CSV table of C-alpha atoms in Angstrom, one decimal:
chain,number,residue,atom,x,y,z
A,1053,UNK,CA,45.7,110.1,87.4
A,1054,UNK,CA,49.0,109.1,89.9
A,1055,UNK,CA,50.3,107.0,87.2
A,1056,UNK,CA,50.2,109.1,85.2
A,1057,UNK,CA,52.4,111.8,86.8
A,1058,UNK,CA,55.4,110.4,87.0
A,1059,UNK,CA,55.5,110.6,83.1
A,1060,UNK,CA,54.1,114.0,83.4
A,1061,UNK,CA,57.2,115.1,86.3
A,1062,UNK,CA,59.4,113.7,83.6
A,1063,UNK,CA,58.8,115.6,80.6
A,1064,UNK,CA,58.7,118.8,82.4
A,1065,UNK,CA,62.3,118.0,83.8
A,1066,UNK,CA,63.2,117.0,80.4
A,1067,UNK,CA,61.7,120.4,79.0
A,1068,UNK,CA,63.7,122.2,81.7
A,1069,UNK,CA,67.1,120.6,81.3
A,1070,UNK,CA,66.6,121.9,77.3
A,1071,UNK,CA,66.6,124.9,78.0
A,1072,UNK,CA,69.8,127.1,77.2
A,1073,UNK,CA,72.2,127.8,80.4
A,1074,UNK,CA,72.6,131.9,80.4
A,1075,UNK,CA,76.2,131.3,78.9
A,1076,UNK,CA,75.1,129.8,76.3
A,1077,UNK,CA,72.4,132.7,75.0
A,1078,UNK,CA,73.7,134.9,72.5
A,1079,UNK,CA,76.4,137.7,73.5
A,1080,UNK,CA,75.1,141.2,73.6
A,1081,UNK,CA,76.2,144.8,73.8
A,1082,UNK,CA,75.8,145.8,77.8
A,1083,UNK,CA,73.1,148.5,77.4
A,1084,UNK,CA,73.7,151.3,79.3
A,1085,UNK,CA,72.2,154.3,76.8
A,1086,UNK,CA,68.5,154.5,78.7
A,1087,UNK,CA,70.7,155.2,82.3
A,1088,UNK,CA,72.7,157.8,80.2
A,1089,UNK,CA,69.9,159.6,78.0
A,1090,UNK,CA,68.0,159.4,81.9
A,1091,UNK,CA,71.1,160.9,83.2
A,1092,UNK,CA,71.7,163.5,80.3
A,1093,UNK,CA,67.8,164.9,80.8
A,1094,UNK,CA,68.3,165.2,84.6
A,1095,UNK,CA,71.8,166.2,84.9
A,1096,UNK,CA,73.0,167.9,81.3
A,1097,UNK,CA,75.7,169.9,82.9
A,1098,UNK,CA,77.3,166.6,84.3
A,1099,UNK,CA,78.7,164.0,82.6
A,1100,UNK,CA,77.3,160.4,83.9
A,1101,UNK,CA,79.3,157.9,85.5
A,1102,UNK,CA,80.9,154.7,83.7
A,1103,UNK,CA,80.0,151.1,85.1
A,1104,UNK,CA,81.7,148.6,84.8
A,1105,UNK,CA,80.0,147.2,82.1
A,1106,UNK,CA,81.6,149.8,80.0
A,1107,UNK,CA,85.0,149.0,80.6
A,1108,UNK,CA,83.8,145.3,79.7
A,1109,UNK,CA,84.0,143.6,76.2
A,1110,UNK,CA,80.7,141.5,74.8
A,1111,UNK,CA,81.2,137.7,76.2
A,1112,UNK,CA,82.0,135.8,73.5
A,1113,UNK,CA,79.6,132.6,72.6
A,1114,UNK,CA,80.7,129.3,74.3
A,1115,UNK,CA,82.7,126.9,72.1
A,1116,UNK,CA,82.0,123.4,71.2
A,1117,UNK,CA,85.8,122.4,72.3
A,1118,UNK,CA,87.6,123.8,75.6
A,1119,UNK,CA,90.1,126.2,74.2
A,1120,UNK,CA,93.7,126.4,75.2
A,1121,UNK,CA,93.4,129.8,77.1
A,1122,UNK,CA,91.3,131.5,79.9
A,1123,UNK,CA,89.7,134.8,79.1
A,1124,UNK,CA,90.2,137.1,81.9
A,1125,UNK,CA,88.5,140.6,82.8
A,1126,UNK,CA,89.6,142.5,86.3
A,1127,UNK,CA,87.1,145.2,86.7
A,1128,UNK,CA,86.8,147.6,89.8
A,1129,UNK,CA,84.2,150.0,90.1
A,1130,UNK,CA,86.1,152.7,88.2
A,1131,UNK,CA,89.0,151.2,85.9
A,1132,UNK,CA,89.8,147.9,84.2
A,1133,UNK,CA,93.0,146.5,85.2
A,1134,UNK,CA,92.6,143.3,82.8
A,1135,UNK,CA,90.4,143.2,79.8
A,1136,UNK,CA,90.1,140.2,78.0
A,1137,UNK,CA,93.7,138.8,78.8
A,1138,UNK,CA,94.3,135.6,77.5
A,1139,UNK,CA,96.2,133.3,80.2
A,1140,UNK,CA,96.5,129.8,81.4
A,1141,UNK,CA,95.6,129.6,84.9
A,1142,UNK,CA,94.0,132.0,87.6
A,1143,UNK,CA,94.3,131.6,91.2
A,1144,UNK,CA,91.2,133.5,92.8
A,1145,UNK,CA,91.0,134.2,97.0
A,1146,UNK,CA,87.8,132.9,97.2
A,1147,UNK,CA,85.9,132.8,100.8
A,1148,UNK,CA,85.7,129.3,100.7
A,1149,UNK,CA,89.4,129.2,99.9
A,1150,UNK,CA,92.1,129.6,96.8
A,1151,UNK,CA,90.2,128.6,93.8
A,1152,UNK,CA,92.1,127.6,90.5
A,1153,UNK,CA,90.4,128.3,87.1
A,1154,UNK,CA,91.3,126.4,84.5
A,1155,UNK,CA,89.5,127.0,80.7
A,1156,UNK,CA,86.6,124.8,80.6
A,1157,UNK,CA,86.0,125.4,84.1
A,1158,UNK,CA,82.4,125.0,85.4
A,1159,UNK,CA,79.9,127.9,85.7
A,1160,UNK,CA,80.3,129.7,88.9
A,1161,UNK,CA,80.3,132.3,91.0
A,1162,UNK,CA,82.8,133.0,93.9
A,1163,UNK,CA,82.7,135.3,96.5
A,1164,UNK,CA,86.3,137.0,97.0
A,1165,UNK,CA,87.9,137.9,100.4
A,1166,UNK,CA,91.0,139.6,100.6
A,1167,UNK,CA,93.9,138.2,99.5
A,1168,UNK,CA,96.1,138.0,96.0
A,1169,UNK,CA,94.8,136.9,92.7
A,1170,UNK,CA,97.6,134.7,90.6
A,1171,UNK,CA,97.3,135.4,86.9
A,1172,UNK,CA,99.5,132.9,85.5
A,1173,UNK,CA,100.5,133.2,81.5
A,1174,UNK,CA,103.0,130.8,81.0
A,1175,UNK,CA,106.3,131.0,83.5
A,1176,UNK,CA,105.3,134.4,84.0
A,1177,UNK,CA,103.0,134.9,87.5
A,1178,UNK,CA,101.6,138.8,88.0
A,1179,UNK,CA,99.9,138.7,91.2
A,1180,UNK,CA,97.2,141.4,92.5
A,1181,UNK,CA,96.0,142.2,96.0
A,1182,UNK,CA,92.6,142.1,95.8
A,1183,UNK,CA,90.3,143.7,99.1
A,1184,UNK,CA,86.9,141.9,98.3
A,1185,UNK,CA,84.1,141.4,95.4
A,1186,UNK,CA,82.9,138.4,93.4
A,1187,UNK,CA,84.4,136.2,90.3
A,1188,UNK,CA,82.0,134.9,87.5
A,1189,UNK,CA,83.3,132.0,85.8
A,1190,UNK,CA,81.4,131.1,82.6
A,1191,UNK,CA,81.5,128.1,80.6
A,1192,UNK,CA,82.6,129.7,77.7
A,1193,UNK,CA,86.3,130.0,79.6
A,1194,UNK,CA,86.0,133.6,80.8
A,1195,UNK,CA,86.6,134.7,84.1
A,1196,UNK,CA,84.9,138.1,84.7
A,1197,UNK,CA,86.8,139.2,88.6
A,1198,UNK,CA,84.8,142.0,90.1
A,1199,UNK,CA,87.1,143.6,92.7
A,1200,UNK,CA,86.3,146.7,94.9
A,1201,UNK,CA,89.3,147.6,95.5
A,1202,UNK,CA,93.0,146.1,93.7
A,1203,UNK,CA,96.3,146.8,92.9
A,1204,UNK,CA,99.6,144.9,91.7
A,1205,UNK,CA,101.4,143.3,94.7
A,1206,UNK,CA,104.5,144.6,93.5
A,1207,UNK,CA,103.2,148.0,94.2
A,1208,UNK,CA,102.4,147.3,97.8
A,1209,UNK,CA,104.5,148.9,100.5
A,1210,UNK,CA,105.3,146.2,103.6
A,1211,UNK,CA,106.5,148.8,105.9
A,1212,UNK,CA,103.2,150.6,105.6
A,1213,UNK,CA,101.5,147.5,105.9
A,1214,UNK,CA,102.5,146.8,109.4
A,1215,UNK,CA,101.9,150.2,110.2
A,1216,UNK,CA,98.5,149.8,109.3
A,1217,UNK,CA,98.6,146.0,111.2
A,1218,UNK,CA,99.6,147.7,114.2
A,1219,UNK,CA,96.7,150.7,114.2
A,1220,UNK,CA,93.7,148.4,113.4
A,1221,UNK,CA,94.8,146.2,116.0
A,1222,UNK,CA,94.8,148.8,118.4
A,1223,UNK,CA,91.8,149.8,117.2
A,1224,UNK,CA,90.1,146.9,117.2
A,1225,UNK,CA,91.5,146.5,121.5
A,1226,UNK,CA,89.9,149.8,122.6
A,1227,UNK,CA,86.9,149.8,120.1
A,1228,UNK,CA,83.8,150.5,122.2
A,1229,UNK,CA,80.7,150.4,120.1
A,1230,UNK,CA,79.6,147.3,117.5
A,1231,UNK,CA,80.4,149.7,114.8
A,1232,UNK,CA,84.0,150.5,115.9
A,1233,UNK,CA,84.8,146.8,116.2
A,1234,UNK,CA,83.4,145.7,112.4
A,1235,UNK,CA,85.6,148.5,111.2
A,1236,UNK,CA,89.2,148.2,112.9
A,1237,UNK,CA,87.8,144.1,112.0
A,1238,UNK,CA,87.8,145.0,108.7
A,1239,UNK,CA,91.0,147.0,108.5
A,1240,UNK,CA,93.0,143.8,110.4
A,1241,UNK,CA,91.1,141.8,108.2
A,1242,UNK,CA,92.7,143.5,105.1
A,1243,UNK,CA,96.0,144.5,106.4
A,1244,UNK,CA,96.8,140.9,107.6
A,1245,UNK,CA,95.9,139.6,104.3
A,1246,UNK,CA,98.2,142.0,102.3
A,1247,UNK,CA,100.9,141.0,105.3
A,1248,UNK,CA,100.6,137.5,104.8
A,1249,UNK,CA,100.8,138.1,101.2
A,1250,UNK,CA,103.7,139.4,100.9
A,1251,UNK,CA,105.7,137.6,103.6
A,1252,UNK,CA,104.5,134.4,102.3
């Protein structure tokens, strides 16, 4: 019986590894029509909400051969800022620090802290200030960047910045409770992201 387990761990580790990543499984249709027929039955007076899955294109199957460009979707919780944008290179603010995706990157999934996303598309940069969220990299070359909160960095104010700087950081001095101190945290968190951001 014990010798004969080591053949029987191996073919169910063989059986596993044949199994299809999730990337690889057919592209479908995000199916959102039970929420909304759900929604139209409780609430017919109100229109339902969008998710982001609507503002999101089916994820094309994964190629056989890396392909020359990076697919790249920037959702947020109510628009789509990019949507299937074709570039060469991405520069996420992961937690664990700046990521750079590349096409045929490896599967993953980041967790983003506040800071500015690169997208580069030749010699052109566009950066965006990003507060938080996660990035899914696939392995068939798309990048889907789920943001809670972005916006161009071009469209950033500094003066307002350091405003903002100097009242979290006051805040965060005379904060008296647990709760008062993760939020004025947060904001000096944010505000000295979007500060070194822009003077850097």
């Amino acid at each position: 019986m014990l010798r004969q387990a080591p053949r029987f761990l191996l073919s169910r580790a063989s059986m596993r590894w044949r199994r299809p990543f999730s990337t690889d499984l057919p592209a479908e249709t995000p199916a959102d029509s039970k929420f909304v027929d759900t929604w139209k039955k409780s609430i017919p007076n109100i229109e339902p909400p969008k998710t982001p899955s609507a503002f999101m294109t089916p994820r094309p199957p994964t190629p056989s051969t890396i392909p020359s460009k990076l697919t790249v979707n920037l959702v947020l919780p109510y628009d789509s800022l990019l949507s299937a944008k074709e570039v060469d290179m991405v520069i996420v603010p992961a937690t664990t620090g700046q990521m750079g995706v590349l096409p045929g990157h490896v599967s993953t999934i980041a967790e983003l802290k506040p800071g500015v996303l690169s997208v580069h598309e030749g010699n052109e940069v566009k950066k965006y200030f990003l507060s938080s969220g996660f990035a899914f990299i696939h392995a068939n070359s798309v990048a889907d960047i789920m943001a809670v909160e972005a916006t161009p960095l071009d469209q950033v104010d500094p003066s307002l910045v350091q405003k903002g700087l100097a009242e979290f950081t006051q805040k965060l001095n005379s904060a008296s409770t647990d709760v008062e101190k993760a939020e004025a945290q947060i904001g000096v968190d944010v505000h000295s992201a979007l500060n070194a951001a822009l003077t850097g």
